[in-house]
C-alpha cells in the first residue's frame, strides 16, 4: 500500500473530465478477483475483502446513485459487497456526494459510467486521503483536492429554462385572462350587480333594460272614484317604461380595467322614464265618461238636525263634480310613478261645495237656530196644556243657500193651521154618553174650541223671534168649557132628554139636579133642536119677547140663541107629552124651584147637550 502523500494536487476541469473517462472504461473491471463495477450500480463485489489486506488498486469505486443515498463504512467488511474500511461516501450538495475518511484518492464522475456518481449539477466529490481502485492511471501517492464545487451546467441551464418558461406561461395566461375579462366587462355589467333587487351579473345593458321594462308589460291604472272605479290600460295609451338611461349610467361607472374589484356586491335602486300618448290618454279618459258634466252631481250643503233642544250640523252628501285639470294631473302623476291605482278624492280632484260643516256661515247659522229653539210655547186649553215641539219650531226656521237664518212666517201659519185642524172642536160632531149609558153622536154647531188663525200666527211668530218661554191660550174665536185632548164636554154639563122631557145637571161627574120639563111645541113646529150648546149667560127677572108674546121669568139661562132654560110660573105640570100640543116656543120650561136650583149650578160656557 502506498504511503500517504500529504501533498495536495489541484485538478483542472479537463483532468476531472479525463478522470470521468478513465473511470467509465473500468466499468466492467474490479480491483481484485471477481469484483466488478456495474455501469449503473455502486461498487458491487462478489467476494468479501478483508479490511486489512485490501489492495487499493483493486478496490472499486462506490456510487451514490440516488440523491438521498448515503454509504458510510468505518473499516468493515461486507459479506457480498464490501468497500475498504477506510472509504465512505458523502454528498455535500443536494444530498448526494462521496466522502472517504482516508487521505489519498478523490474520484468524481459526471453520471456516465456510474463509478463515483452524483445526479445534481451542484454535486461534488471530495476525498481527503484514500487509495482508489479505479484504474484511472493516477498514482496512488497523489492527492486530489477540489477547492470549490463544480456545477453541472447542463442540468442547471435546463432547470432555469423550465422555470422561465413556466413563469412566462403563468404570467401570459394571467395577462390573457385579465384582458379577456376587460373585453367582457366592456360589454357586460359587473358580476354581483344587483339592480332593483334583481341580479344582473354578466348581463348587457340592453338585456337588463328589456327585462325591467317587461315587468310593466301588463300595466294598468285603476282610477278610484266616489261613485265607482274606472281603468286605463297601458296598451290604449302607448304606455312604455324605460330604464336605459340609468342603466347606461351604472355601466359607465364600471371601469372594465378594474373588473377584479367585482367581488364586492353592488346594489342599485334606479328610476325609469315613462312615455305615453297624451292624446290617447285624453281620449281614454273621455271615453270613461266620468268627466262629462251630465254625469256629475254637485255637493249638497250641510243641514241641521234637531234632537230635543240640541242642534247638530249634518255634512251634506258629496257630489261627483271633478276638476278636469286636477284630475288629468293626478292621473298623469300616477302613470309617471307607475302606480296601479289613483284615488281622485284623496288627490282633492273633486270640487267642494261652497259651504262645509266648518264654514263660518254654517256655524253662525247654527248659533242663531239655537236661540230660536230656546222658545218654549205651551198652549192652554182650560186646564189642559199643549206644547209646541222644538222640531216644529225648527220647521218654521228658514235657512237660505248662503246660510242666512230667518223665521218663515208662512211656515208659522202652516203650523198654526195644522194645529187648529187637530185641536179645534167647534162645529164638529163628537160622542156623548147619556145619563142612562147610551153612546150618542152630538153635533156642536156653536160649541167647541176654535183658534183665530191670523192672530195666533202673529203671536207665535213674535214668541219665536224673541225666543220666549210662555204658557198662554192661543188666540180663540170660540172656546169650549173644557178639553182633555179628545173631549170638550167633560164631566160638568146639562143634559136634556127631549124624548123623555127630562133635564139633568152633572157637576164633576155627579148628578146634581134632575127635573121634568116642557120643550117646544111639536104641533106648532117649535120643537127644541138637538145638539151641543153651552150656557151663554144667565139672568134673573128677564122678560122673554116674541112676535106675539112677552113673558116675564125669574131665572133665564140661554144656550142656543133665544132658546134657554127658564121657569114657567104659568104651568101647573111638566113632563110627559105636554110638548106635543102645548109646548113652548122652543125654550125648556122648568118648575120654579128647579129653575132656581139650576140657575145656581150653571156657569157661562157650561155644555148643554140636547137630544131626542
Coordinates of C-alpha atoms in Angstrom, one line a residue:
X1 CA 0.0 0.0 0.0
X2 CA 1.3 3.4 -0.9
X3 CA 2.3 5.7 1.9
X4 CA 0.1 8.7 2.5
X5 CA 1.1 11.6 0.5
X6 CA 0.3 14.9 2.3
X7 CA 0.9 16.9 -0.8
X8 CA -2.3 18.3 -2.3
X9 CA -2.7 18.5 -6.0
X10 CA -5.2 20.8 -7.7
X11 CA -7.2 19.3 -10.5
X12 CA -8.2 21.2 -13.5
X13 CA -11.6 20.7 -15.2
X14 CA -10.0 18.8 -18.1
X15 CA -8.3 16.5 -15.7
X16 CA -11.6 15.9 -14.0
X17 CA -13.3 15.1 -17.3
X18 CA -10.4 12.7 -18.1
X19 CA -10.9 11.1 -14.7
X20 CA -14.6 10.6 -15.6
X21 CA -13.4 8.9 -18.8
X22 CA -11.0 6.5 -17.2
X23 CA -13.5 5.6 -14.5
X24 CA -16.1 4.7 -17.1
X25 CA -13.6 2.5 -19.0
X26 CA -13.1 0.4 -15.9
X27 CA -16.8 -0.2 -15.6
X28 CA -16.5 -3.9 -16.0
X29 CA -13.2 -4.4 -14.2
X30 CA -12.6 -4.7 -10.5
X31 CA -9.6 -4.2 -8.3
X32 CA -9.4 -7.8 -7.3
X33 CA -10.6 -11.2 -8.5
X34 CA -14.4 -11.3 -9.2
X35 CA -15.0 -7.7 -8.1
X36 CA -16.9 -5.8 -10.8
X37 CA -18.3 -2.3 -11.1
X38 CA -21.6 -2.2 -13.0
X39 CA -22.3 0.9 -15.1
X40 CA -25.3 1.9 -13.1
X41 CA -24.6 0.4 -9.7
X42 CA -22.3 1.4 -6.9
X43 CA -19.1 -0.8 -6.4
X44 CA -20.6 -4.2 -6.3
X45 CA -18.1 -7.1 -5.3
X46 CA -18.9 -10.7 -5.1
X47 CA -16.2 -11.6 -2.7
X48 CA -15.5 -10.2 0.7
X49 CA -12.4 -8.1 1.0
X50 CA -10.6 -8.1 4.2
X51 CA -10.3 -4.7 5.6
X52 CA -6.6 -5.0 6.5
X53 CA -5.5 -6.8 3.3
X54 CA -7.4 -4.9 0.7
X55 CA -5.3 -3.8 -2.3
X56 CA -6.2 -0.2 -3.1
X57 CA -5.6 -0.7 -6.8
X58 CA -8.3 -3.4 -6.8
X59 CA -11.0 -1.5 -4.8
X60 CA -13.8 -0.5 -7.0
X61 CA -15.3 3.0 -6.6
X62 CA -18.6 3.2 -4.8
X63 CA -21.5 5.0 -6.3
X64 CA -24.2 7.1 -4.5
X65 CA -26.7 6.7 -7.3
X66 CA -29.7 8.3 -5.7
X67 CA -29.7 11.9 -4.3
X68 CA -30.8 10.6 -1.0
X69 CA -28.4 7.6 -0.8
X70 CA -25.5 7.8 1.8
X71 CA -23.0 5.0 2.4
X72 CA -20.7 5.4 5.4
X73 CA -18.5 2.5 6.5
X74 CA -15.8 2.5 9.1
X75 CA -13.3 -0.4 8.4
X76 CA -15.9 -3.1 8.0
X77 CA -16.3 -5.9 5.6
X78 CA -19.5 -6.8 3.7
X79 CA -20.3 -10.4 3.1
X80 CA -21.1 -9.7 -0.5
X81 CA -20.1 -6.2 -1.3
X82 CA -17.5 -4.5 0.8
X83 CA -15.6 -1.4 0.5
X84 CA -12.3 -0.6 2.1
X85 CA -13.0 0.2 5.7
X86 CA -11.4 3.5 5.2
X87 CA -13.7 4.6 2.5
X88 CA -17.0 6.4 3.0
X89 CA -19.4 8.2 0.7
X90 CA -20.8 11.7 1.3
X91 CA -22.7 14.1 -0.8
X92 CA -22.4 17.7 0.5
X93 CA -24.9 19.2 -2.0
X94 CA -28.4 18.0 -2.9
X95 CA -28.0 15.1 -0.6
X96 CA -25.5 13.2 -3.0
X97 CA -21.7 13.2 -2.6
X98 CA -18.9 10.8 -1.9
X99 CA -16.7 11.4 1.2
X100 CA -13.9 9.0 2.4
X101 CA -12.1 9.1 5.7
X102 CA -8.8 8.1 4.1
X103 CA -6.4 10.7 2.8
X104 CA -5.3 9.7 -0.6
X105 CA -7.7 9.5 -3.5
X106 CA -10.6 11.5 -4.8
X107 CA -12.9 10.3 -7.6
X108 CA -15.6 12.2 -9.5
X109 CA -17.8 11.2 -12.4
X110 CA -20.5 13.0 -14.4
X111 CA -23.1 10.4 -14.4
X112 CA -22.0 8.4 -17.4
X113 CA -20.5 5.0 -16.3
X114 CA -21.7 5.1 -12.8
X115 CA -18.4 4.9 -10.9
X116 CA -18.5 7.6 -8.2
X117 CA -21.8 9.4 -9.2
X118 CA -23.9 12.4 -8.3
X119 CA -27.1 13.4 -10.1
X120 CA -27.2 17.1 -9.4
X121 CA -25.2 19.8 -11.2
X122 CA -24.1 21.1 -7.8
X123 CA -22.9 17.7 -6.5
X124 CA -19.2 17.3 -5.9
X125 CA -16.9 14.6 -4.7
X126 CA -14.3 15.5 -2.1
X127 CA -11.8 12.9 -0.9
X128 CA -9.1 13.7 1.6
X129 CA -6.8 10.7 1.7
X130 CA -7.5 7.3 0.3
X131 CA -6.4 4.7 -2.2
X132 CA -8.7 4.4 -5.3
X133 CA -9.0 1.2 -7.3
X134 CA -10.4 3.0 -10.4
X135 CA -7.7 2.2 -13.0
X136 CA -7.5 5.8 -13.6
X137 CA -3.8 5.8 -14.0
X138 CA -3.4 8.3 -11.2
X139 CA -0.6 7.5 -8.8
X140 CA -1.9 6.4 -5.5
X141 CA 0.5 8.7 -3.9
X142 CA -1.1 11.6 -5.4
X143 CA -3.7 13.6 -3.5
X144 CA -6.5 15.3 -5.4
X145 CA -8.3 18.2 -3.9
X146 CA -11.1 20.3 -5.3
X147 CA -11.1 23.7 -3.8
X148 CA -14.7 24.6 -4.8
X149 CA -17.7 22.6 -6.2
X150 CA -18.2 22.5 -9.9
X151 CA -21.9 22.6 -11.0
X152 CA -23.3 20.5 -13.8
X153 CA -24.1 23.3 -16.2
X154 CA -26.3 21.4 -18.5
X155 CA -28.8 20.5 -15.7
X156 CA -28.7 24.0 -14.3
X157 CA -29.4 25.7 -17.5
X158 CA -32.3 23.3 -18.3
X159 CA -33.9 24.0 -14.9
X160 CA -33.6 27.7 -15.4
X161 CA -35.2 27.4 -18.8
X162 CA -38.1 25.4 -17.5
X163 CA -38.6 27.9 -14.7
X164 CA -38.5 30.8 -17.1
X165 CA -41.0 29.0 -19.4
X166 CA -43.3 28.2 -16.5
X167 CA -43.2 31.8 -15.3
X168 CA -43.8 33.2 -18.8
X169 CA -46.6 30.8 -19.3
X170 CA -48.2 31.6 -16.0
X171 CA -48.0 35.4 -16.5
X172 CA -49.1 35.0 -20.1
X173 CA -52.2 33.1 -19.1
X174 CA -52.8 35.6 -16.3
X175 CA -52.5 38.6 -18.6
X176 CA -54.7 36.9 -21.2
X177 CA -57.4 36.2 -18.6
X178 CA -57.2 39.8 -17.4
X179 CA -57.7 41.2 -20.9
X180 CA -60.5 38.7 -21.7
X181 CA -62.3 40.0 -18.6
X182 CA -61.5 43.6 -19.7
X183 CA -63.2 42.8 -23.0
X184 CA -66.2 41.1 -21.4
X185 CA -66.6 44.0 -18.9
X186 CA -66.8 46.4 -21.8
X187 CA -69.9 44.6 -23.0
X188 CA -71.5 43.3 -19.8
X189 CA -72.3 44.5 -16.3
X190 CA -70.0 43.6 -13.4
X191 CA -70.7 40.3 -11.6
X192 CA -72.6 41.0 -8.3
X193 CA -74.5 43.8 -9.9
X194 CA -77.9 44.0 -8.1
X195 CA -80.5 46.3 -9.7
X196 CA -83.9 46.9 -8.1
X197 CA -83.5 43.7 -6.2
X198 CA -82.6 41.6 -9.3
X199 CA -79.2 40.0 -10.1
X200 CA -77.9 41.3 -13.5
X201 CA -74.4 39.8 -13.4
X202 CA -72.9 39.5 -16.9
X203 CA -76.0 41.0 -18.4
X204 CA -75.8 43.6 -21.2
X205 CA -77.5 46.9 -20.6
X206 CA -80.0 46.2 -23.3
X207 CA -80.9 42.8 -21.8
X208 CA -81.3 44.4 -18.3
X209 CA -83.5 47.2 -19.7
X210 CA -85.6 44.7 -21.7
X211 CA -86.2 42.6 -18.5
X212 CA -87.0 45.6 -16.3
X213 CA -89.3 47.0 -19.0
X214 CA -91.1 43.7 -19.3
X215 CA -92.2 44.0 -15.6
X216 CA -94.6 46.7 -16.8
X217 CA -95.9 45.0 -19.9
X218 CA -99.3 44.4 -18.4
X219 CA -99.5 47.7 -16.6
X220 CA -103.0 49.2 -15.9
X221 CA -104.1 52.1 -13.9
X222 CA -107.2 51.9 -11.7
X223 CA -109.0 55.3 -11.2
X224 CA -110.9 55.2 -7.9
X225 CA -114.0 57.5 -7.9
X226 CA -116.5 58.5 -5.3
X227 CA -119.2 56.6 -7.2
X228 CA -117.2 53.7 -8.7
X229 CA -114.0 52.8 -10.5
X230 CA -112.5 53.3 -13.9
X231 CA -109.5 51.8 -15.7
X232 CA -106.8 53.0 -18.2
X233 CA -104.9 50.2 -20.0
X234 CA -101.3 50.7 -21.0
X235 CA -102.0 49.4 -24.5
X236 CA -104.6 52.1 -25.0
X237 CA -102.2 55.0 -24.5
X238 CA -98.9 53.6 -25.9
X239 CA -97.5 53.3 -22.3
X240 CA -93.8 52.4 -22.1
X241 CA -91.3 52.2 -19.2
X242 CA -87.6 52.6 -20.0
X243 CA -84.6 52.1 -17.6
X244 CA -81.9 52.6 -20.2
X245 CA -80.7 56.0 -19.1
X246 CA -79.8 54.9 -15.5
X247 CA -78.5 51.5 -16.7
X248 CA -76.1 53.3 -19.0
X249 CA -75.0 55.5 -16.1
X250 CA -74.3 52.4 -14.0
X251 CA -72.4 50.8 -16.8
X252 CA -70.3 54.0 -17.4
X253 CA -69.2 53.9 -13.8
X254 CA -68.0 50.2 -14.0
X255 CA -64.4 50.5 -15.3
X256 CA -63.6 47.4 -17.4
X257 CA -59.9 47.6 -16.4
X258 CA -60.9 47.4 -12.7
X259 CA -63.1 44.3 -13.2
X260 CA -61.1 42.5 -10.5
X261 CA -62.9 44.6 -7.9
X262 CA -66.3 43.0 -8.9
X263 CA -66.1 40.6 -5.9
X264 CA -67.8 43.4 -4.0
X265 CA -71.6 43.3 -4.1
X266 CA -73.1 46.4 -5.7
X267 CA -76.8 47.2 -5.2
X268 CA -78.6 49.9 -7.1
X269 CA -82.1 51.3 -7.0
X270 CA -82.8 53.0 -10.2
X271 CA -85.6 55.1 -11.7
X272 CA -87.1 54.9 -15.1
X273 CA -88.5 57.1 -17.8
X274 CA -92.2 56.8 -18.7
X275 CA -93.7 57.7 -22.0
X276 CA -97.3 57.6 -23.3
X277 CA -99.5 59.4 -25.8
X278 CA -101.2 62.5 -24.2
X279 CA -103.8 62.5 -27.0
X280 CA -104.6 58.9 -26.5
X281 CA -104.7 59.3 -22.7
X282 CA -107.2 62.2 -23.0
X283 CA -109.3 60.1 -25.4
X284 CA -109.3 57.2 -23.0
X285 CA -110.5 59.4 -20.1
X286 CA -113.2 61.0 -22.2
X287 CA -114.5 57.5 -23.2
X288 CA -114.8 56.6 -19.5
X289 CA -117.5 59.3 -19.1
X290 CA -116.9 60.3 -15.5
X291 CA -115.7 63.8 -16.6
X292 CA -118.8 64.5 -18.6
X293 CA -120.9 67.2 -17.0
X294 CA -124.2 65.3 -17.4
X295 CA -122.7 62.5 -15.2
X296 CA -121.8 64.8 -12.3
X297 CA -123.7 65.9 -9.3
X298 CA -122.8 68.9 -7.1
X299 CA -122.1 68.7 -3.4
X300 CA -125.0 69.2 -1.1
X301 CA -124.8 71.9 1.6
X302 CA -124.7 71.0 5.2
X303 CA -128.0 70.6 7.0
X304 CA -129.2 70.8 10.6
X305 CA -130.7 68.1 12.7
X306 CA -132.6 68.8 16.0
X307 CA -132.6 66.3 18.8
X308 CA -134.7 67.9 21.6
X309 CA -133.1 71.4 22.0
X310 CA -129.7 70.3 20.5
X311 CA -128.9 71.3 17.0
X312 CA -126.4 69.2 15.1
X313 CA -124.7 70.1 11.8
X314 CA -125.0 67.3 9.2
X315 CA -122.5 67.4 6.4
X316 CA -124.1 67.4 3.0
X317 CA -123.8 64.5 0.6
X318 CA -120.6 64.6 -1.5
X319 CA -121.1 65.2 -5.2
X320 CA -119.2 63.9 -8.2
X321 CA -118.1 67.1 -9.9
X322 CA -114.4 66.8 -10.8
X323 CA -111.9 69.5 -11.7
X324 CA -110.7 68.4 -15.1
X325 CA -107.2 69.8 -14.8
X326 CA -106.5 68.4 -11.4
X327 CA -108.0 65.0 -12.5
X328 CA -105.7 64.8 -15.5
X329 CA -102.7 65.9 -13.5
X330 CA -103.4 63.2 -10.8
X331 CA -103.7 60.5 -13.5
X332 CA -100.5 61.6 -15.2
X333 CA -98.6 61.7 -11.9
X334 CA -99.8 58.1 -11.2
X335 CA -98.7 57.0 -14.7
X336 CA -95.3 58.6 -14.3
X337 CA -94.8 56.8 -10.9
X338 CA -96.1 53.5 -12.3
X339 CA -98.8 53.4 -9.6
X340 CA -101.5 50.8 -10.1
X341 CA -104.3 52.9 -8.6
X342 CA -105.1 56.6 -8.0
X343 CA -107.8 57.8 -5.6
X344 CA -109.2 61.1 -7.1
X345 CA -110.8 62.0 -3.7
X346 CA -107.5 61.7 -1.9
X347 CA -105.9 63.8 -4.6
X348 CA -108.5 66.6 -4.0
X349 CA -109.8 66.3 -7.5
X350 CA -113.4 66.8 -6.6
X351 CA -114.8 70.3 -6.5
X352 CA -116.1 71.0 -3.0
X353 CA -119.3 72.9 -2.3
X354 CA -119.3 76.5 -1.2
X355 CA -120.1 75.5 2.4
X356 CA -118.9 72.8 4.7
X357 CA -119.8 71.9 8.3
X358 CA -116.8 74.1 9.4
X359 CA -117.7 77.2 7.4
X360 CA -118.3 80.3 9.4
X361 CA -121.7 80.9 7.8
X362 CA -122.8 77.4 8.8
X363 CA -121.6 77.8 12.4
X364 CA -123.2 81.2 12.7
X365 CA -126.5 79.8 11.4
X366 CA -126.4 77.0 14.0
X367 CA -125.9 79.5 16.8
X368 CA -128.9 81.6 15.6
X369 CA -131.0 78.5 15.3
X370 CA -130.0 77.6 18.9
X371 CA -131.5 81.0 20.0
X372 CA -134.8 80.4 18.2
X373 CA -135.1 76.9 19.7
X374 CA -134.9 78.4 23.1
X375 CA -138.6 79.3 22.5
X376 CA -140.9 77.4 24.8
X377 CA -144.6 77.8 24.0
X378 CA -147.4 76.0 25.9
X379 CA -150.9 76.4 24.6
X380 CA -153.5 76.4 27.4
X381 CA -157.0 74.8 26.8
X382 CA -158.7 75.3 30.1
X383 CA -156.6 73.2 32.4
X384 CA -155.0 71.3 29.6
X385 CA -151.6 72.3 28.2
X386 CA -150.3 71.6 24.7
X387 CA -146.6 72.2 24.0
X388 CA -145.2 73.4 20.7
X389 CA -142.4 70.9 20.0
X390 CA -138.9 72.1 19.2
X391 CA -138.9 70.1 16.0
X392 CA -142.0 72.1 14.9
X393 CA -140.3 75.4 15.7
X394 CA -137.3 74.3 13.7
X395 CA -139.5 73.7 10.7
X396 CA -140.6 77.4 10.9
X397 CA -136.9 78.4 10.6
X398 CA -135.7 79.2 7.1
X399 CA -132.0 78.7 6.2
X400 CA -131.1 80.2 2.8
X401 CA -128.5 78.8 0.4
X402 CA -125.9 81.1 2.0
X403 CA -127.0 80.1 5.5
X404 CA -128.9 83.3 6.4
X405 CA -131.4 82.3 9.1
X406 CA -134.9 83.8 9.3
X407 CA -138.3 82.8 10.7
X408 CA -140.6 81.9 7.9
X409 CA -144.0 83.4 8.5
X410 CA -145.6 81.2 6.0
X411 CA -144.3 78.2 7.9
X412 CA -145.6 79.6 11.1
X413 CA -149.0 79.9 9.6
X414 CA -148.8 76.4 8.2
X415 CA -148.1 75.1 11.7
X416 CA -151.0 77.0 13.3
X417 CA -153.4 75.8 10.6
X418 CA -152.4 72.2 11.2
X419 CA -152.6 72.7 14.9
X420 CA -156.1 74.1 14.7
X421 CA -157.2 71.3 12.5
X422 CA -156.0 68.8 15.1
X423 CA -157.4 70.6 18.2
X424 CA -160.4 72.7 17.1
X425 CA -163.7 71.2 18.1
X426 CA -166.0 74.0 17.2
X427 CA -168.8 72.9 14.8
X428 CA -167.8 69.2 15.0
X429 CA -169.6 66.0 16.0
X430 CA -168.5 64.1 19.0
X431 CA -169.5 61.1 21.1
X432 CA -171.6 61.6 24.3
X433 CA -172.7 59.1 26.8
X434 CA -176.2 59.8 28.2
X435 CA -177.5 59.5 31.8
X436 CA -178.8 56.0 31.1
X437 CA -175.5 54.9 29.5
X438 CA -176.3 55.3 25.8
X439 CA -173.5 56.5 23.5
X440 CA -174.7 59.0 21.0
X441 CA -173.3 61.5 18.5
X442 CA -173.9 65.1 19.1
X443 CA -173.1 68.0 16.8
X444 CA -171.8 71.2 18.3
X445 CA -172.6 73.8 15.7
X446 CA -171.9 76.6 18.1
X447 CA -169.8 74.9 20.7
X448 CA -166.1 74.0 20.9
X449 CA -162.6 75.3 20.6
X450 CA -161.8 77.4 17.6
X451 CA -158.4 79.2 17.1
X452 CA -158.2 82.7 15.5
X453 CA -155.6 81.7 12.8
X454 CA -154.3 85.0 11.7
X455 CA -154.0 86.4 15.2
X456 CA -152.2 83.3 16.6
X457 CA -149.8 83.2 13.6
X458 CA -148.5 86.7 14.6
X459 CA -148.4 85.8 18.3
X460 CA -146.4 82.7 17.7
X461 CA -144.1 84.4 15.2
X462 CA -143.2 87.0 17.8
X463 CA -142.6 84.4 20.5
X464 CA -140.1 82.6 18.3
X465 CA -138.3 85.7 17.2
X466 CA -137.8 86.7 20.9
X467 CA -137.0 83.1 22.0
X468 CA -139.7 83.4 24.7
X469 CA -140.8 80.9 27.2
X470 CA -144.6 81.3 27.6
X471 CA -147.7 79.5 28.7
X472 CA -150.9 81.0 27.2
X473 CA -154.1 80.4 25.5
X474 CA -154.0 80.6 21.7
X475 CA -155.9 83.4 20.1
X476 CA -159.5 81.8 20.0
X477 CA -162.6 82.8 18.2
X478 CA -164.6 80.4 20.3
X479 CA -163.8 78.4 23.4
X480 CA -165.3 75.3 24.9
X481 CA -165.9 74.6 28.6
X482 CA -163.0 72.1 28.9
X483 CA -160.6 69.9 27.0
X484 CA -158.7 66.8 27.7
X485 CA -157.2 66.1 24.2
X486 CA -160.2 64.5 22.7
X487 CA -163.3 65.6 24.7
X488 CA -164.5 69.1 25.2
X489 CA -167.7 68.3 27.2
X490 CA -166.1 66.9 30.2
X491 CA -167.9 65.8 33.3
X492 CA -169.8 69.1 34.1
X493 CA -172.7 69.7 31.9
X494 CA -176.5 69.9 31.5
X495 CA -178.3 67.1 29.7
X496 CA -181.8 67.5 28.1
X497 CA -183.6 64.2 27.1
X498 CA -186.2 65.7 24.8
X499 CA -187.8 62.4 24.1
X500 CA -188.5 61.8 27.8
X501 CA -188.8 65.5 28.7
X502 CA -186.1 65.4 31.4
X503 CA -183.3 67.8 32.5
X504 CA -180.1 66.5 34.2
X505 CA -177.2 68.5 35.6
X506 CA -173.9 66.9 36.4
X507 CA -171.2 68.6 38.4
X508 CA -167.7 66.9 38.1
X509 CA -169.4 63.7 37.1
X510 CA -172.1 63.7 39.8
X511 CA -175.8 64.2 39.2
X512 CA -176.6 67.5 40.9
X513 CA -180.1 68.1 39.6
X514 CA -182.9 66.2 37.8
X515 CA -186.2 67.8 36.7
X516 CA -189.2 67.3 34.4
X517 CA -189.5 69.9 31.7
X518 CA -191.6 71.0 28.7
X519 CA -189.8 71.7 25.4
X520 CA -191.0 73.3 22.2
X521 CA -194.5 72.7 20.8
X522 CA -194.1 70.0 18.3
X523 CA -197.6 70.5 16.7
X524 CA -196.8 74.2 16.1
X525 CA -193.4 73.4 14.6
X526 CA -191.4 74.7 17.5
X527 CA -189.5 71.6 18.5
X528 CA -186.4 72.3 20.6
X529 CA -183.5 71.3 18.4
X530 CA -181.0 68.6 19.5
X531 CA -177.3 69.4 19.6
X532 CA -174.4 70.5 21.7
X533 CA -174.5 74.0 23.1
X534 CA -173.3 76.0 26.1
X535 CA -174.7 78.4 28.6
X536 CA -174.2 81.9 27.1
X537 CA -175.1 83.8 30.2
X538 CA -177.7 83.8 33.0
X539 CA -180.1 86.5 34.1
X540 CA -182.7 87.0 36.9
X541 CA -186.1 88.5 36.2
X542 CA -186.0 88.7 32.5
X543 CA -188.8 89.3 30.0
X544 CA -188.9 86.9 27.1
X545 CA -190.4 88.5 24.0
X546 CA -191.5 87.2 20.7
X547 CA -193.7 88.3 17.8
X548 CA -196.9 87.6 19.7
X549 CA -195.8 87.4 23.3
X550 CA -193.9 88.9 26.2
X551 CA -193.3 86.5 29.2
X552 CA -191.6 87.6 32.4
X553 CA -189.4 84.9 34.1
X554 CA -187.5 84.8 37.3
X555 CA -184.5 82.7 36.0
X556 CA -183.2 83.0 32.5
X557 CA -180.3 80.8 31.2
X558 CA -180.0 80.9 27.4
X559 CA -177.9 78.3 25.5
X560 CA -179.0 78.3 21.8
X561 CA -179.7 81.8 20.6
X562 CA -183.2 82.7 22.0
X563 CA -183.6 79.2 23.4
X564 CA -182.7 78.5 27.1
X565 CA -183.7 77.2 30.4
X566 CA -186.3 79.3 32.5
X567 CA -189.0 78.9 35.0
X568 CA -192.7 78.9 33.8
X569 CA -195.0 80.0 36.6
X570 CA -198.0 79.7 34.2
X571 CA -197.7 75.9 34.0
X572 CA -199.1 73.6 36.6
X573 CA -197.4 70.4 35.3
X574 CA -194.3 69.4 33.4
X575 CA -193.1 66.3 31.5
X576 CA -195.0 63.7 29.7
X577 CA -196.3 64.6 26.3
X578 CA -197.3 68.2 27.0
X579 CA -194.7 69.4 24.5
X580 CA -196.6 67.8 21.6
X581 CA -199.7 70.1 21.8
X582 CA -198.9 72.7 24.4
X583 CA -195.2 73.1 24.3
X584 CA -193.1 76.3 24.4
X585 CA -191.8 78.4 21.5
X586 CA -188.6 76.3 21.8
X587 CA -187.3 77.0 25.4
X588 CA -187.0 74.4 28.1
X589 CA -189.6 75.2 30.7
X590 CA -188.9 74.1 34.3
X591 CA -190.7 74.4 37.6
X592 CA -189.7 77.5 39.5
X593 CA -187.8 75.6 42.3
X594 CA -185.9 73.5 39.8
X595 CA -185.1 76.5 37.6
X596 CA -183.8 78.4 40.7
X597 CA -181.6 75.4 41.6
X598 CA -180.3 75.0 38.1
X599 CA -179.5 78.7 38.0
X600 CA -177.3 78.3 41.0
X601 CA -175.4 75.3 39.3
X602 CA -174.7 76.6 35.8
X603 CA -172.0 78.9 34.7
X604 CA -171.3 80.6 31.5
X605 CA -169.8 78.2 28.9
X606 CA -171.1 75.1 30.6
X607 CA -172.0 72.5 27.9
X608 CA -175.7 71.7 27.2
X609 CA -176.5 68.5 25.4
X610 CA -179.9 68.2 23.8
X611 CA -181.0 65.0 22.1
X612 CA -184.1 63.1 21.1

